[in-house]
Coordinates of C-alpha atoms in Angstrom, one line a residue:
M1 CA 106.6 -44.5 -109.6
T2 CA 102.9 -44.8 -108.8
A3 CA 100.9 -42.3 -106.8
P4 CA 98.9 -43.3 -103.7
A5 CA 95.1 -43.3 -104.1
P6 CA 93.7 -40.1 -102.4
A7 CA 90.8 -40.2 -100.0
S8 CA 89.1 -37.3 -101.7
P9 CA 89.7 -37.1 -105.5
A10 CA 87.7 -33.9 -105.8
S11 CA 90.4 -32.0 -103.7
E12 CA 93.4 -33.9 -105.0
S13 CA 95.9 -31.8 -106.9
V14 CA 97.6 -33.2 -110.0
L15 CA 100.7 -31.2 -109.1
S16 CA 101.2 -33.6 -106.2
H17 CA 102.2 -36.3 -108.8
R18 CA 106.0 -35.7 -109.5
P19 CA 105.9 -37.1 -113.1
F20 CA 103.2 -34.6 -114.0
T21 CA 105.1 -31.7 -112.2
L22 CA 108.2 -32.4 -114.3
F23 CA 106.1 -32.6 -117.4
W24 CA 104.4 -29.2 -116.4
G25 CA 107.8 -27.6 -116.0
A26 CA 109.1 -28.9 -119.3
R27 CA 105.9 -27.7 -121.0
V28 CA 106.4 -24.2 -119.6
A29 CA 110.0 -24.0 -120.6
S30 CA 109.5 -25.3 -124.1
T31 CA 106.4 -23.1 -124.8
I32 CA 108.2 -20.0 -123.6
A33 CA 111.0 -20.8 -126.0
N34 CA 108.6 -21.5 -128.8
Q35 CA 106.7 -18.3 -128.3
M36 CA 109.8 -16.2 -128.0
Q37 CA 111.0 -17.8 -131.3
I38 CA 107.7 -17.0 -133.0
V39 CA 107.9 -13.3 -132.1
A40 CA 111.5 -13.1 -133.4
V41 CA 110.9 -15.1 -136.6
G42 CA 107.7 -13.1 -137.4
W43 CA 109.3 -9.7 -136.8
Q44 CA 112.5 -10.7 -138.6
V45 CA 110.7 -12.0 -141.7
Y46 CA 108.5 -9.0 -141.9
Q47 CA 111.5 -6.6 -141.6
L48 CA 113.3 -8.5 -144.3
T49 CA 110.3 -8.7 -146.8
H50 CA 107.4 -6.5 -145.6
S51 CA 105.2 -9.2 -147.1
A52 CA 102.0 -10.7 -145.6
F53 CA 102.4 -13.6 -148.0
D54 CA 105.9 -14.4 -146.5
L55 CA 104.4 -14.3 -143.0
G56 CA 101.9 -16.8 -144.1
M57 CA 104.7 -19.0 -145.6
V58 CA 106.2 -19.3 -142.1
G59 CA 103.1 -21.1 -141.1
L60 CA 102.9 -23.2 -144.2
V61 CA 106.5 -24.6 -143.9
Q62 CA 105.7 -25.7 -140.4
F63 CA 102.4 -27.3 -141.5
L64 CA 103.6 -29.4 -144.4
P65 CA 105.9 -31.8 -142.4
A66 CA 103.3 -32.3 -139.8
L67 CA 100.7 -33.2 -142.5
F68 CA 102.9 -35.6 -144.3
L69 CA 104.4 -37.3 -141.2
A70 CA 101.1 -37.5 -139.3
L71 CA 100.5 -41.3 -139.8
L72 CA 104.1 -42.2 -139.1
V73 CA 104.5 -40.1 -135.9
G74 CA 101.3 -41.6 -134.4
H75 CA 102.6 -45.1 -135.0
V76 CA 106.0 -44.2 -133.5
A77 CA 104.3 -42.7 -130.4
D78 CA 102.4 -46.0 -129.8
R79 CA 105.5 -48.2 -130.4
Y80 CA 108.3 -46.5 -128.6
D81 CA 109.0 -44.8 -125.2
R82 CA 107.1 -41.5 -125.4
R83 CA 109.5 -39.9 -123.0
K84 CA 112.5 -40.6 -125.2
I85 CA 110.7 -39.2 -128.3
A86 CA 109.8 -36.0 -126.5
R87 CA 113.3 -35.6 -125.1
I88 CA 114.9 -36.0 -128.5
C89 CA 112.5 -33.6 -130.1
L90 CA 113.1 -30.9 -127.6
F91 CA 116.8 -31.2 -128.0
I92 CA 116.6 -30.9 -131.8
K93 CA 114.5 -27.8 -131.3
G94 CA 117.3 -26.4 -129.1
V95 CA 119.8 -27.0 -131.9
A96 CA 117.5 -25.4 -134.5
A97 CA 117.2 -22.3 -132.3
A98 CA 120.9 -22.2 -132.0
A99 CA 121.2 -22.3 -135.8
L100 CA 118.9 -19.3 -136.0
A101 CA 121.1 -17.4 -133.5
I102 CA 124.3 -18.2 -135.3
G103 CA 122.8 -17.2 -138.6
S104 CA 121.6 -13.9 -137.2
I105 CA 125.0 -13.2 -135.6
Y106 CA 127.0 -13.9 -138.8
G107 CA 124.5 -12.3 -141.2
W108 CA 123.6 -15.3 -143.4
L109 CA 120.1 -15.8 -142.1
D110 CA 118.0 -14.6 -145.0
K111 CA 114.3 -15.5 -145.7
E112 CA 115.1 -18.8 -147.4
A113 CA 117.4 -19.9 -144.5
I114 CA 114.7 -19.1 -141.9
F115 CA 112.1 -21.1 -143.9
A116 CA 114.5 -24.1 -144.0
I117 CA 115.2 -24.1 -140.3
V118 CA 111.5 -23.5 -139.5
F119 CA 110.7 -26.5 -141.7
V120 CA 113.0 -28.6 -139.5
I121 CA 111.3 -27.3 -136.4
G122 CA 107.9 -28.2 -137.9
A123 CA 109.0 -31.7 -138.6
T124 CA 110.3 -32.1 -135.1
H125 CA 107.1 -30.6 -133.6
A126 CA 105.1 -33.2 -135.7
F127 CA 106.7 -35.9 -133.5
E128 CA 106.7 -34.0 -130.3
S129 CA 103.1 -32.8 -130.1
P130 CA 101.1 -36.1 -130.3
T131 CA 103.7 -37.8 -128.2
L132 CA 103.2 -35.3 -125.3
Q133 CA 99.4 -35.5 -125.7
A134 CA 99.5 -39.3 -125.4
L135 CA 101.9 -39.1 -122.5
V136 CA 99.7 -37.0 -120.2
P137 CA 97.1 -39.8 -119.2
G138 CA 100.0 -41.9 -117.9
L139 CA 101.2 -39.3 -115.5
V140 CA 98.1 -39.1 -113.3
P141 CA 95.2 -41.4 -112.4
A142 CA 92.4 -41.5 -115.0
R143 CA 89.9 -39.7 -112.6
L144 CA 92.2 -36.7 -112.6
L145 CA 92.7 -36.4 -116.4
P146 CA 90.3 -33.4 -116.9
R147 CA 92.2 -31.5 -114.2
A148 CA 95.5 -32.6 -115.7
V149 CA 94.5 -31.3 -119.1
A150 CA 93.5 -28.0 -117.6
W151 CA 96.8 -27.7 -115.7
A152 CA 98.8 -28.7 -118.8
A153 CA 96.9 -26.0 -120.7
S154 CA 97.7 -23.5 -117.9
A155 CA 101.4 -24.4 -118.4
T156 CA 101.1 -23.5 -122.1
Q157 CA 99.1 -20.3 -121.4
T158 CA 101.5 -19.2 -118.7
A159 CA 104.3 -19.5 -121.2
V160 CA 102.3 -17.8 -123.9
I161 CA 101.9 -14.8 -121.6
I162 CA 105.5 -14.7 -120.6
G163 CA 107.1 -15.8 -123.9
P164 CA 106.0 -13.2 -126.5
A165 CA 106.5 -10.3 -124.1
L166 CA 109.9 -11.6 -123.1
G167 CA 110.8 -12.2 -126.7
G168 CA 109.8 -8.7 -127.7
F169 CA 111.8 -7.2 -124.8
I170 CA 114.9 -9.3 -125.6
Y171 CA 114.6 -8.5 -129.3
V172 CA 115.9 -5.0 -128.4
L173 CA 119.3 -6.8 -128.1
G174 CA 118.8 -8.4 -131.5
P175 CA 117.2 -11.6 -132.8
S176 CA 120.2 -13.6 -131.9
A177 CA 119.6 -12.9 -128.2
V178 CA 116.1 -14.3 -128.5
Y179 CA 117.1 -17.4 -130.4
T180 CA 120.0 -18.1 -127.9
T181 CA 117.6 -17.9 -124.9
S182 CA 115.1 -20.1 -126.7
S183 CA 117.8 -22.7 -127.4
A184 CA 118.7 -22.9 -123.7
L185 CA 115.1 -23.3 -122.7
F186 CA 114.4 -26.1 -125.2
I187 CA 117.5 -28.0 -123.9
G188 CA 116.4 -27.4 -120.3
A189 CA 112.9 -28.8 -121.1
S190 CA 114.6 -31.9 -122.7
L191 CA 116.4 -32.5 -119.4
L192 CA 113.2 -32.2 -117.3
V193 CA 111.5 -34.8 -119.5
S194 CA 114.5 -37.1 -119.0
L195 CA 113.8 -37.0 -115.2
I196 CA 110.2 -38.3 -115.5
R197 CA 110.0 -41.8 -114.0
I198 CA 106.8 -43.8 -114.3
E199 CA 106.1 -47.6 -114.0
S200 CA 104.8 -48.9 -117.2
A201 CA 105.2 -51.9 -119.5
L202 CA 107.0 -51.4 -122.8
P203 CA 104.5 -50.9 -125.6
R204 CA 103.5 -53.9 -127.7
R205 CA 105.1 -53.2 -131.1
E206 CA 102.4 -54.0 -133.7
P207 CA 103.8 -54.6 -137.2
A208 CA 103.9 -51.3 -139.2
T209 CA 101.1 -52.2 -141.6
L210 CA 98.9 -49.9 -143.6
S211 CA 96.0 -50.9 -141.3
S212 CA 97.9 -50.0 -138.1
L213 CA 99.0 -46.6 -139.6
L214 CA 95.4 -45.7 -140.5
A215 CA 94.0 -47.0 -137.2
G216 CA 93.8 -43.5 -135.7
I217 CA 91.7 -42.2 -138.6
A218 CA 89.5 -45.2 -138.5
F219 CA 88.9 -44.8 -134.8
I220 CA 87.9 -41.1 -135.1
K221 CA 85.7 -41.9 -138.1
S222 CA 83.9 -44.5 -136.1
R223 CA 83.0 -42.0 -133.3
P224 CA 81.0 -39.0 -134.8
A225 CA 81.2 -37.1 -131.5
I226 CA 85.0 -37.2 -131.5
L227 CA 85.1 -36.3 -135.2
G228 CA 82.7 -33.3 -134.5
A229 CA 84.8 -32.0 -131.6
I230 CA 88.1 -32.2 -133.5
S231 CA 86.7 -30.7 -136.8
L232 CA 84.9 -27.9 -134.9
D233 CA 88.2 -26.7 -133.5
L234 CA 89.9 -27.3 -136.8
F235 CA 87.7 -24.8 -138.6
A236 CA 87.7 -22.3 -135.7
V237 CA 91.5 -22.2 -135.7
L238 CA 91.7 -22.3 -139.5
L239 CA 89.3 -19.4 -140.0
G240 CA 90.2 -17.4 -136.9
G241 CA 94.0 -17.1 -137.6
A242 CA 94.3 -13.5 -136.6
T243 CA 97.5 -14.1 -134.7
A244 CA 99.4 -14.7 -137.9
L245 CA 98.8 -11.0 -138.9
L246 CA 99.7 -9.5 -135.6
P247 CA 103.0 -8.2 -136.9
I248 CA 101.0 -6.2 -139.5
Y249 CA 98.5 -5.0 -137.0
A250 CA 101.3 -4.0 -134.6
H251 CA 103.4 -2.3 -137.3
D252 CA 100.8 -0.7 -139.6
I253 CA 97.4 -0.5 -137.9
L254 CA 98.1 -0.1 -134.2
A255 CA 101.4 1.7 -134.7
T256 CA 103.4 -0.2 -132.0
G257 CA 106.8 -1.9 -132.0
P258 CA 108.2 -5.3 -131.1
L259 CA 107.2 -4.9 -127.4
G260 CA 103.7 -4.1 -128.5
L261 CA 103.7 -7.1 -130.7
G262 CA 104.8 -9.2 -127.8
L263 CA 101.9 -7.8 -125.7
L264 CA 99.4 -8.6 -128.4
R265 CA 100.7 -12.1 -128.7
S266 CA 100.4 -12.5 -124.9
A267 CA 96.9 -11.1 -124.6
P268 CA 95.0 -14.3 -125.7
A269 CA 97.1 -16.2 -123.1
V270 CA 95.9 -13.9 -120.3
G271 CA 92.4 -14.9 -120.8
A272 CA 93.3 -18.6 -121.5
L273 CA 95.4 -18.9 -118.4
S274 CA 92.8 -17.5 -116.0
T275 CA 90.2 -19.8 -117.6
A276 CA 92.5 -22.8 -117.4
I277 CA 93.3 -22.3 -113.7
F278 CA 89.5 -21.9 -113.0
L279 CA 88.7 -25.1 -114.9
A280 CA 91.6 -27.0 -113.2
R281 CA 90.0 -26.2 -109.8
R282 CA 86.4 -26.3 -110.9
P283 CA 86.0 -28.5 -114.0
L284 CA 82.8 -28.2 -116.0
S285 CA 80.4 -30.8 -114.7
R286 CA 77.2 -30.4 -116.8
R287 CA 76.4 -29.4 -120.4
V288 CA 80.0 -29.6 -121.5
G289 CA 79.0 -29.9 -125.2
R290 CA 76.8 -26.8 -125.2
S291 CA 79.6 -24.9 -123.3
M292 CA 82.1 -25.9 -126.0
F293 CA 79.9 -24.6 -128.9
I294 CA 79.2 -21.4 -127.1
A295 CA 82.9 -20.8 -126.4
V296 CA 83.8 -21.3 -130.1
A297 CA 81.0 -18.8 -131.1
V298 CA 82.5 -16.2 -128.6
F299 CA 85.9 -16.9 -130.1
G300 CA 84.5 -15.9 -133.5
L301 CA 82.8 -12.8 -132.2
A302 CA 86.0 -11.7 -130.4
T303 CA 87.9 -12.1 -133.7
I304 CA 85.4 -9.8 -135.4
V305 CA 85.9 -7.1 -132.7
F306 CA 89.7 -7.4 -133.0
A307 CA 89.5 -7.1 -136.8
L308 CA 87.6 -3.8 -136.6
S309 CA 89.5 -2.3 -133.7
R310 CA 91.9 0.6 -134.1
S311 CA 92.5 1.0 -130.3
F312 CA 95.5 -0.9 -128.8
V313 CA 93.6 -1.3 -125.5
L314 CA 90.4 -2.6 -127.2
S315 CA 92.5 -5.0 -129.4
L316 CA 94.2 -6.4 -126.2
A317 CA 90.7 -6.9 -124.6
A318 CA 89.3 -8.7 -127.6
L319 CA 92.4 -11.0 -127.7
V320 CA 91.9 -11.7 -124.0
V321 CA 88.3 -12.8 -124.6
L322 CA 89.4 -14.8 -127.6
G323 CA 91.9 -16.7 -125.5
A324 CA 89.5 -17.4 -122.7
S325 CA 86.8 -18.8 -125.0
D326 CA 89.3 -20.9 -126.8
M327 CA 90.6 -22.4 -123.6
I328 CA 87.1 -23.7 -122.7
S329 CA 86.9 -25.5 -126.1
V330 CA 90.4 -26.9 -125.7
V331 CA 89.8 -28.4 -122.2
V332 CA 86.5 -30.0 -123.2
R333 CA 87.8 -31.3 -126.5
S334 CA 91.1 -32.6 -125.2
S335 CA 89.5 -34.3 -122.1
F336 CA 86.7 -35.9 -124.2
V337 CA 89.1 -37.3 -126.8
Q338 CA 91.6 -38.7 -124.4
L339 CA 88.9 -40.2 -122.2
E340 CA 87.3 -41.9 -125.1
T341 CA 90.6 -43.3 -126.5
P342 CA 92.3 -46.4 -125.2
D343 CA 95.9 -46.0 -124.3
H344 CA 97.3 -48.3 -127.1
M345 CA 95.6 -45.9 -129.6
R346 CA 96.4 -42.6 -128.0
G347 CA 99.5 -41.9 -130.1
R348 CA 97.8 -42.4 -133.4
V349 CA 94.6 -40.6 -132.4
S350 CA 96.7 -37.7 -131.0
A351 CA 98.7 -37.6 -134.3
V352 CA 95.5 -37.2 -136.3
N353 CA 94.2 -34.7 -133.7
S354 CA 97.5 -32.7 -134.0
V355 CA 97.0 -32.4 -137.8
F356 CA 93.4 -31.3 -137.3
I357 CA 94.2 -28.9 -134.4
G358 CA 97.9 -28.2 -133.9
T359 CA 98.9 -27.8 -137.5
S360 CA 95.7 -26.0 -138.3
N361 CA 97.4 -23.1 -136.5
Q362 CA 100.1 -23.1 -139.1
L363 CA 97.7 -23.7 -142.0
G364 CA 95.5 -20.9 -140.5
E365 CA 98.4 -18.6 -140.5
F366 CA 99.1 -19.4 -144.2
E367 CA 95.4 -18.9 -145.0
S368 CA 95.4 -15.6 -143.2
G369 CA 98.5 -14.4 -144.9
V370 CA 97.2 -15.3 -148.4
T371 CA 93.8 -13.7 -147.7
A372 CA 95.4 -10.6 -146.3
A373 CA 97.6 -10.4 -149.4
W374 CA 94.5 -10.5 -151.5
L375 CA 92.0 -8.5 -149.5
G376 CA 94.0 -6.7 -146.8
P377 CA 94.6 -7.6 -143.2
V378 CA 91.3 -6.2 -141.8
P379 CA 88.9 -8.0 -144.2
A380 CA 90.9 -11.2 -143.8
V381 CA 90.5 -11.3 -140.0
L382 CA 86.9 -10.1 -140.2
L383 CA 86.0 -12.8 -142.7
G384 CA 87.6 -15.4 -140.5
G385 CA 85.6 -14.4 -137.5
V386 CA 82.3 -14.4 -139.4
G387 CA 83.2 -17.8 -140.8
T388 CA 83.8 -19.2 -137.3
V389 CA 80.3 -18.3 -136.2
V390 CA 78.8 -19.8 -139.3
V391 CA 80.7 -23.1 -138.7
V392 CA 79.4 -23.2 -135.1
L393 CA 75.8 -23.0 -136.3
L394 CA 76.3 -25.6 -138.9
W395 CA 78.1 -28.0 -136.6
I396 CA 75.2 -27.9 -134.1
R397 CA 73.0 -29.4 -136.8
L398 CA 75.6 -31.9 -138.0
F399 CA 76.7 -33.2 -134.6
P400 CA 73.7 -33.0 -132.3
T401 CA 75.1 -35.7 -130.0
L402 CA 78.2 -33.6 -129.3
F403 CA 76.1 -30.5 -128.7
G404 CA 74.0 -32.5 -126.2
L405 CA 77.0 -34.0 -124.4
D406 CA 76.3 -33.5 -120.7
K407 CA 79.4 -34.9 -118.7
L408 CA 83.0 -35.9 -119.2
T409 CA 83.0 -39.6 -118.1
S410 CA 85.6 -42.1 -117.3
P411 CA 87.5 -43.8 -120.2
A412 CA 85.1 -45.6 -122.5
A413 CA 85.4 -49.3 -123.1
A414 CA 86.4 -49.0 -126.7
P415 CA 86.8 -52.0 -128.9
H416 CA 90.4 -53.3 -129.2
P417 CA 92.2 -54.8 -132.2
P418 CA 92.6 -58.5 -132.4
N419 CA 95.3 -60.0 -130.2
H420 CA 95.7 -56.7 -128.3
P421 CA 94.8 -56.6 -124.6
P422 CA 92.4 -54.0 -123.3
S423 CA 93.8 -50.9 -121.7
P424 CA 94.0 -50.9 -117.9
A425 CA 91.5 -48.9 -115.9
T426 CA 94.2 -46.4 -115.0
P427 CA 96.1 -45.8 -118.3
T428 CA 99.9 -45.8 -118.2
A429 CA 102.4 -44.2 -120.5
T430 CA 104.9 -46.1 -122.4

C-alpha cells in the first residue's frame, strides 16, 4: 500500500502509515523480549559463576557471529524480501528463548549451554538488525525518514524501559518465567512483521561476487563523513560499556537485587525515550554534526559520574543522562547514513553499520568484563568514560566535515553500480 501525500509534511505523523505502525509494534515487542532476556541471562550467569569475565563472555559470543556473518547478511538483505528475513529471525529468537526456559525448568542450563544458545541468538540478530534498518526507509516517504528514525528509536527505548524492569520483576518467579514471556513476545513480533504490506518491486539479485559482498565497505570508505559518524559511535559504545557491569554494580557496589538491576538497565532508556519523542516531534534542523559530537562527549561524562557513584539515585540519574545523550547521536547518525545511502545498497551498508555499532555493544561488554576482571569494575567504567571524551576531541580534528554538518538533507544522488538503475526518489523496501 502507498500513503497519500500530505499537505503539510511538517505536521504529518509517521504513525499514520500502517506499515510503519506494524513495524513499530513489532519493534516494541521484540525489544521488550530481548531486554527481559538480557536481565535474566546476566543475573543467571553471575549467580552461576560470580565472574566478571563470564559476564563479558556473554557479549563476546553474541558479537562473533555478527562479525563473521556481516558481509553475508548485508548481501542477503539486498537480495531477498526484508520482511521475510525479519519474520524468520524473530521466530528463531522465540525458539531460542523457549530453549532457555526449558533448560531452566529441567536444570540442565549451565554456563556452557547458555553461551551456546546466546551464540544462536547472536547469529540470528546478525541477520535481523541490518534487515530492519534497511526496511525502515521503505515504510514512509523519504521526507519523513528522520522522524521515522526517531519514532523507531522511541519504540526501542520504550521497550528498554519496560523490559528490564519487567524482567527483574518476573525473575522473582524464576528465570524460566522470564524466558517463556520473551519467547511469546518474539513470536508475536514475528506475526506483526508478517502483516506489513507495501508495494515494492522484487530486488534485483546481483551475483554474489566478492565485489558485491564488499560493496558496503567500499561505499562507507568513499564517504569520510559517514565513516566518521559510524566510527565515532563505535568507539563511544566500545569504551562506554558500563551496562555490561550492571549486575556487579547492582549486586556488589549499590547493594540491590534483580529488581534494582532492572531499574538500572531501564534508566538509560528513560532519558533516551524522552529525547527520541522530542526529536520525533521537533527534529534537529541546524548544526546537527556539532550536536552529535557534544552528545557523545556528554555520554562519556555521564559514564564517569556513574563509575564514581555509590548512590543508587545518583547512578540512576547518570544513566538517564547517558541514555538521553546517546539518543541524540543515534538519531543524527542513523538519519544521516540512511539518507546518504541508495536503497539498493542499504542492506550491505546497514550490515557494516551493525558490526560497527550494534555488535560493538556486545564487544564493549566483553571489553568491560575483561577490564573489570583486571582492574576492577569502577576503574574499568571510569577508563571507558575518559576514553570516550578523548575520542570525541580526536574525531573533531579527523572529521571536520562531519563536525560542520549543518542539516540532514534529502537522499543524496549517490553513484550506482553498472547496469543497476538509480533508486527512486521515495525509497521502497524489498
